[in-house]
Amino acid sequence: MVPHLITALTGPINELEQRILESMPAIERWFRLEWMEHTPPFYSSVDLRNAGFKLAPVDTNLFPGGWNNLTNEMLPLAVQAAMAAIEKICPEAKNLLLVPEAHTRNTFYLANVQRLKQIFHQAGLNVRLGTLDESITEPVTMALPDGSELVVEPLQRHRGRLGLKDFDPCTVLLNNDLSAGLPSVLEGLHEQYLLPPLHAGWAVRRKSNHFQSYEEVAKKFSKLLGMDPWLINPMFAQCGQVDFSEGEGLECVQTQADALLTKVRRKYKEYGINEKPFVVVKADNGTYGMGIMMVRDAKELADPSRRTRNKMSVVKDGQQVSQVIIQEGVPTYERMNDAVAEPVVYMIDRYVVGGFYRVHAERGTDENLNAPGASFVPLAFAESNQLPRPGAKPGASAPNRFYMYGVIGRLAMLAASYELEATDPDAEVYE
Amino acid sequence: MVPHLITALTGPINELEQRILESMPAIERWFRLEWMEHTPPFYSSVDLRNAGFKLAPVDTNLFPGGWNNLTNEMLPLAVQAAMAAIEKICPEAKNLLLVPEAHTRNTFYLANVQRLKQIFHQAGLNVRLGTLDESITEPVTMALPDGSELVVEPLQRHRGRLGLKDFDPCTVLLNNDLSAGLPSVLEGLHEQYLLPPLHAGWAVRRKSNHFQSYEEVAKKFSKLLGMDPWLINPMFAQCGQVDFSEGEGLECVQTQADALLTKVRRKYKEYGINEKPFVVVKADNGTYGMGIMMVRDAKELADPSRRTRNKMSVVKDGQQVSQVIIQEGVPTYERMNDAVAEPVVYMIDRYVVGGFYRVHAERGTDENLNAPGASFVPLAFAESNQLPRPGAKPGASAPNRFYMYGVIGRLAMLAASYELEATDPDAEVYE
């Protein structure tokens, strides 16, 4: 179950919705059994694309920002989920150290940090902020547009523990995706809980590992529902040793893109979909919508423009791109006032706690919406007459639609759990 | 943390509120540690009375009805809590058998059953209703005012398991308080979870055990906050072998009432409270506001009227009263449109999921409001500008007020947990 939300959108009717709604008890039981074997990420957000004929996650964020885009009505749900999460990890906790992005005075981001601080404070923790910015040696006060303030303090490391002055936390919560690399101050914190773990950061994490895990999850889930996993799974391929700026390794990308386009074309034919397939080439370690290009014909990759080469060679925090993922493009056919929209689902522990539509008026249905100019439309709670009704026509009930989004969001979260287990450098190996 | 709610009420300012709000992290941590040692009731509701100078629970219901009085906005929170509860008890569950009150076609009660069914369905269970009414041998369909229907089916007992035709549940959830006695069909269900346990039913349960446990909890909590436990604890005494109809055992009630009135008078003097104390005499096994009388002077008990004798001698389902509890009366000084109001807090597992005000226009501040003529005003979610602000003046912020109610509600729930452990007939005794 997820919060049942209303949306002003009327996306295409999805057969999937009917099947997911009918199978609700079976689905929830399946998740319960999965969570007996696997640990959910502490928090996460998932970008979805609804093509009408297919619904798939395209990005799973393990250091979610944008919490300020959720409605206030969502706060109790987030707090309740946070209570459940903390209780499992560290019930005796008094203090939580939150580590936000360094070098940011962006007020939207600060509003996100403030919201996170509020959630964990209301869950019953003293929350303070510590920064990875080593130039900060004294507490710094930052003003927010609403008149409130945030204080960011320098980290203090004492042997196996990380804290602040007079502040010894049980848990260190990262809201910094470590694109800039693994800071030594975070290594070897064996006496505390560091969440998410270091290998979830983009200095180490690879999208291809995530989508490999997602494929496994999607297959299991599709077996449960007796359906084609392709309906929820974006196909993908990968290439290593790519250097866009030098034009090296592009043959691999071209070959893989061509093969993937052929596979997608075959699927479109099977389902009678009259669309021109496309694939998305992304940095395997990228985030923030950087290092992404759309490809409709593999020939486009033979001789990319200077601009494309530059765009594709570096992602956030100057991180170099050398591995790429080539992913089936999923168009989004949801609209809000004529602007293209994609749903984003937010989770804490195993619970969906909210979501919003990312809307971009200047982008096409096949483009990435995580770009400057995007706006956010929170999904509000369902009104009484819109509470989910199993009898409602598929696509006619927004809460039913959002239940489906919550299920797919949770599948991606479960995939992240599989992924983090598979990539854990400290995992015990049983041979 | 509890949902932060708005209320149209402006009750008297409570010093307690300030202290509770300031201590939020310490309080939440304390609850987390308590729940490591004790199991919360599956669900519960607590009636509170706010006298301005004192805030106390007066009734803790382990078979809560009235779920239909909660707003729809509360549903996601209730569902999320239900998911957490089920996951702990029976993660592999597919089916939940809900046993409502027998012999009731009261549409308000049926709306409550429907709401419970909805909560647990959305938490991912197949929910069906089984009745203790042995005259029902075939499924019976009951219509609700909103046009929906409920089907109640005869129970089927097979050795150690209870179910319905073609329905084998993992958990049997009682919404029937067993005032009519312990039905043999519910005994010895060793292969399933029966919740709440049989000894939580009014055939066995005693208010005096609950308030003894509550006193223990209130003392612990008050030590944490460095305050007088009396501010949250209603004092009480008890008498056994009372027969109101025959006038037997009334000396004990009179003596205890007199002693309790003296104790309350002393407390009022200590705090400079200019009120006339009163005590409430209740059936120790009663519910539904039956078998209750207010006493301002113990002499009133010397020769009770015929009407009082009758009123006090029998409670719900014809159960005889022979033990009574004499409890300090806590006036309620909350009003809604001039009608006397008292808050009721609803919980699933350890989480506060909602609440409402019970309002009675024809009752006084010292009277029981759980009586014909009562109406229910749901507490809606807080608006953005009313989210809890630790800086807000005590009494000025309704969400802060409701946080306090949630804390006291949870103290009563914790007391119920202590109580059920202490009264468990199957408990292992370590000597």
Coordinates of N, CA, C and O in Angstrom, one line a residue, chain A residues 1 3-4 24-25 28-29 32-33 36 72-73 75-77 79-81 83-84 86-87 90-94 118 121-126 350-353 381 384 387-388 410, chain B residues 1 3-4 24-25 28-29 32-33 36 72-73 75-77 79-81 83-84 86-87 90-94 118 121-126 350-353 381 384 387-388 410:
Chain A
M1 N 0.8 -1.2 0.0 CA 0.0 0.0 0.0 C 0.9 1.3 0.0 O 1.9 1.3 0.6
P3 N 0.4 5.8 -0.1 CA -0.6 6.8 0.1 C -1.4 6.9 -1.2 O -0.9 6.8 -2.3
H4 N -2.7 7.1 -1.1 CA -3.5 7.2 -2.3 C -3.6 8.7 -2.6 O -4.1 9.4 -1.8
M24 N -3.6 -6.7 -5.5 CA -3.1 -5.9 -4.4 C -2.6 -6.8 -3.2 O -1.5 -6.7 -2.7
P25 N -3.5 -7.7 -2.7 CA -3.1 -8.5 -1.5 C -1.9 -9.4 -1.9 O -0.9 -9.5 -1.1
E28 N 1.3 -7.1 -2.0 CA 1.8 -6.7 -0.7 C 2.4 -7.8 0.1 O 3.4 -7.6 0.7
R29 N 1.8 -9.0 -0.1 CA 2.4 -10.2 0.6 C 3.8 -10.5 0.0 O 4.7 -10.8 0.7
R32 N 6.2 -8.1 1.4 CA 6.5 -8.5 2.8 C 7.5 -9.6 2.9 O 8.5 -9.6 3.7
L33 N 7.4 -10.6 2.0 CA 8.3 -11.7 2.0 C 9.7 -11.3 1.5 O 10.7 -11.7 2.0
M36 N 11.6 -9.7 4.2 CA 12.1 -10.6 5.2 C 13.6 -11.0 4.8 O 14.4 -11.3 5.7
N72 N 2.7 19.1 2.7 CA 2.8 19.0 4.1 C 1.9 17.9 4.6 O 2.2 17.3 5.7
E73 N 0.9 17.6 3.8 CA 0.0 16.4 4.2 C 0.8 15.1 4.3 O 0.4 14.2 4.9
L75 N 3.8 14.8 5.5 CA 4.7 14.8 6.6 C 4.4 13.7 7.6 O 5.4 13.0 8.0
P76 N 3.2 13.6 8.1 CA 3.0 12.5 9.1 C 3.4 11.1 8.6 O 3.9 10.3 9.3
L77 N 3.1 10.9 7.3 CA 3.4 9.6 6.7 C 4.9 9.4 6.7 O 5.5 8.3 7.0
V79 N 7.1 10.9 8.6 CA 7.6 10.8 10.0 C 7.3 9.4 10.6 O 8.2 8.8 11.2
Q80 N 6.2 8.9 10.3 CA 5.9 7.5 10.8 C 6.8 6.5 10.2 O 7.3 5.6 10.9
A81 N 7.1 6.6 8.9 CA 8.1 5.7 8.2 C 9.5 5.9 8.8 O 10.2 4.9 9.0
M83 N 10.2 6.8 11.8 CA 10.2 6.2 13.1 C 10.4 4.7 13.0 O 11.2 4.1 13.8
A84 N 9.8 4.1 12.0 CA 9.9 2.7 11.8 C 11.4 2.4 11.4 O 12.0 1.4 11.8
I86 N 14.2 4.1 12.0 CA 15.1 4.4 13.1 C 15.1 3.3 14.1 O 16.1 2.8 14.6
E87 N 13.8 2.9 14.4 CA 13.6 1.8 15.4 C 14.4 0.6 15.1 O 14.9 -0.1 15.9
C90 N 18.6 1.7 15.1 CA 19.2 2.3 16.3 C 18.2 2.8 17.3 O 18.0 4.0 17.4
P91 N 17.4 1.9 17.9 CA 16.3 2.4 18.7 C 16.7 3.3 19.9 O 16.0 4.1 20.3
E92 N 18.0 3.1 20.3 CA 18.4 3.9 21.5 C 19.0 5.2 21.1 O 19.5 6.0 21.9
A93 N 18.9 5.5 19.8 CA 19.4 6.8 19.2 C 18.8 8.0 19.9 O 17.6 8.1 20.1
K94 N 19.7 9.0 20.1 CA 19.3 10.3 20.5 C 19.5 11.3 19.4 O 18.8 12.2 19.1
Q118 N 13.3 18.3 9.6 CA 12.0 18.3 10.3 C 11.4 16.9 10.5 O 10.9 16.5 11.5
H121 N 13.4 15.1 13.1 CA 13.2 15.7 14.4 C 11.9 15.2 15.0 O 11.7 14.8 16.1
Q122 N 10.9 15.3 14.1 CA 9.5 14.8 14.6 C 9.5 13.3 14.8 O 8.6 12.8 15.5
A123 N 10.4 12.6 14.2 CA 10.5 11.2 14.5 C 11.1 10.9 15.8 O 11.2 9.8 16.3
G124 N 11.6 12.0 16.4 CA 12.2 11.9 17.8 C 13.7 11.9 17.9 O 14.3 11.3 18.8
L125 N 14.4 12.6 17.0 CA 15.8 12.7 17.1 C 16.3 14.1 17.1 O 15.7 15.0 16.6
N126 N 17.4 14.4 17.8 CA 18.1 15.6 17.7 C 18.9 15.6 16.4 O 19.7 14.7 16.2
R350 N 10.6 0.9 3.8 CA 9.8 0.1 2.8 C 8.6 0.8 2.4 O 7.8 0.3 1.6
Y351 N 8.3 2.0 2.9 CA 7.1 2.7 2.7 C 7.1 3.8 1.7 O 8.0 4.7 1.7
V352 N 6.1 3.9 0.8 CA 6.0 5.0 -0.1 C 5.4 6.1 0.8 O 4.3 5.9 1.4
V353 N 6.0 7.3 0.8 CA 5.5 8.4 1.7 C 5.0 9.6 0.9 O 4.5 10.5 1.5
F381 N -3.3 14.5 -1.3 CA -4.0 13.3 -0.8 C -5.4 13.2 -1.5 O -6.0 14.2 -1.9
S384 N -12.3 12.1 -0.4 CA -13.1 10.9 0.0 C -13.6 10.2 -1.2 O -13.6 9.0 -1.3
L387 N -11.1 7.9 -3.1 CA -10.4 6.8 -2.5 C -10.4 5.6 -3.5 O -11.4 5.4 -4.2
P388 N -9.4 4.8 -3.5 CA -9.3 3.7 -4.4 C -10.5 2.8 -4.4 O -11.0 2.4 -3.4
R410 N 8.5 0.9 -5.6 CA 9.0 -0.1 -4.6 C 9.8 -1.2 -5.3 O 10.7 -1.7 -4.7
Chain B
M1 N 6.2 10.6 17.7 CA 5.5 11.5 16.8 C 4.1 11.0 16.5 O 3.9 9.8 16.4
P3 N 0.5 12.2 14.1 CA 0.1 13.1 13.0 C -0.2 14.5 13.7 O -0.8 14.5 14.8
H4 N 0.2 15.5 13.0 CA -0.1 16.8 13.6 C -1.4 17.3 13.0 O -1.6 17.4 11.8
M24 N 10.5 16.4 23.1 CA 10.1 15.4 22.0 C 11.2 14.3 21.7 O 10.8 13.1 21.8
P25 N 12.4 14.7 21.5 CA 13.4 13.6 21.2 C 13.5 12.6 22.3 O 13.6 11.4 22.1
E28 N 10.3 10.4 22.5 CA 10.3 9.4 21.4 C 11.3 8.3 21.6 O 11.0 7.1 21.4
R29 N 12.5 8.6 22.1 CA 13.5 7.6 22.4 C 13.0 6.7 23.6 O 13.2 5.5 23.5
R32 N 10.6 4.3 22.2 CA 11.4 3.3 21.4 C 11.9 2.2 22.3 O 11.8 1.0 22.0
L33 N 12.5 2.7 23.4 CA 13.1 1.7 24.3 C 12.0 0.9 25.0 O 12.2 -0.3 25.2
M36 N 10.9 -1.9 22.9 CA 11.9 -3.0 22.7 C 11.6 -4.1 23.7 O 11.9 -5.3 23.5
N72 N -10.7 10.8 6.0 CA -10.0 10.0 4.9 C -8.5 10.3 4.8 O -7.8 9.5 4.4
E73 N -8.2 11.5 5.2 CA -6.8 11.9 5.1 C -5.9 11.0 6.1 O -4.7 10.9 5.9
L75 N -6.3 7.8 6.4 CA -6.3 6.5 5.9 C -4.9 6.0 5.6 O -4.5 4.9 6.0
P76 N -4.1 6.8 4.8 CA -2.8 6.3 4.5 C -1.9 6.0 5.7 O -1.1 5.0 5.7
L77 N -2.1 6.8 6.7 CA -1.3 6.7 8.0 C -1.7 5.4 8.7 O -0.9 4.6 9.2
V79 N -3.1 2.8 7.2 CA -2.7 1.7 6.4 C -1.2 1.4 6.6 O -0.8 0.2 6.7
Q80 N -0.4 2.4 6.6 CA 1.0 2.2 6.8 C 1.3 1.6 8.2 O 2.1 0.7 8.3
A81 N 0.6 2.0 9.2 CA 0.8 1.4 10.5 C 0.3 -0.1 10.5 O 0.9 -0.9 11.1
M83 N 0.4 -2.1 8.0 CA 1.4 -2.8 7.3 C 2.5 -3.2 8.2 O 3.0 -4.3 8.2
A84 N 2.9 -2.2 9.0 CA 4.0 -2.5 10.0 C 3.5 -3.5 11.0 O 4.3 -4.4 11.4
I86 N 1.2 -5.9 10.7 CA 1.0 -7.3 10.1 C 2.4 -7.9 9.9 O 2.6 -9.1 10.1
E87 N 3.3 -7.1 9.4 CA 4.6 -7.6 9.1 C 5.3 -8.2 10.3 O 6.0 -9.2 10.1
C90 N 2.7 -11.6 11.2 CA 2.5 -12.7 10.2 C 2.8 -12.2 8.8 O 1.9 -12.0 8.0
P91 N 4.1 -12.0 8.5 CA 4.4 -11.5 7.2 C 3.9 -12.3 6.0 O 3.7 -11.8 4.9
E92 N 3.8 -13.6 6.2 CA 3.4 -14.4 5.1 C 1.8 -14.5 4.9 O 1.3 -15.2 4.1
A93 N 1.1 -13.7 5.7 CA -0.3 -13.7 5.7 C -0.9 -13.3 4.4 O -0.4 -12.4 3.7
K94 N -2.0 -14.0 4.0 CA -2.8 -13.6 2.8 C -4.1 -13.1 3.3 O -4.7 -12.2 2.8
Q118 N -11.3 -1.9 5.0 CA -10.6 -1.1 4.0 C -9.1 -0.9 4.4 O -8.2 -1.1 3.6
H121 N -7.4 -4.2 4.0 CA -7.3 -4.6 2.6 C -6.2 -3.8 1.9 O -5.4 -4.4 1.2
Q122 N -6.2 -2.5 2.1 CA -5.1 -1.7 1.5 C -3.7 -2.0 2.1 O -2.7 -1.7 1.4
A123 N -3.7 -2.6 3.3 CA -2.4 -3.0 3.8 C -2.0 -4.3 3.1 O -0.9 -4.8 3.4
G124 N -2.9 -4.9 2.3 CA -2.4 -6.0 1.5 C -3.0 -7.4 2.0 O -2.3 -8.4 1.9
L125 N -4.2 -7.4 2.5 CA -4.8 -8.6 3.0 C -6.2 -8.8 2.4 O -6.9 -7.9 2.2
N126 N -6.5 -10.1 2.2 CA -7.9 -10.4 1.9 C -8.6 -10.4 3.2 O -8.2 -11.2 4.1
R350 N 2.3 0.8 17.3 CA 2.8 1.8 18.2 C 2.5 3.2 17.7 O 3.0 4.2 18.3
Y351 N 1.7 3.3 16.6 CA 1.6 4.6 16.0 C 0.2 5.2 16.2 O -0.8 4.6 16.1
V352 N 0.3 6.5 16.5 CA -1.0 7.3 16.5 C -1.4 7.6 15.1 O -0.6 8.1 14.3
V353 N -2.6 7.1 14.7 CA -3.0 7.3 13.3 C -4.1 8.3 13.1 O -4.5 8.6 11.9
F381 N -5.9 17.1 9.2 CA -4.5 17.4 9.1 C -4.2 18.8 9.2 O -4.9 19.7 8.8
S384 N -0.3 23.9 6.3 CA 1.2 24.3 6.3 C 1.5 25.3 7.4 O 2.5 25.1 8.1
L387 N 1.9 23.8 11.0 CA 2.8 22.7 11.4 C 3.5 23.0 12.7 O 3.7 24.2 13.0
P388 N 3.8 22.0 13.5 CA 4.3 22.3 14.8 C 5.5 23.2 14.8 O 6.5 23.0 14.0
R410 N -0.5 7.4 23.9 CA 0.5 6.3 23.8 C 0.9 5.8 25.2 O 1.2 4.6 25.3

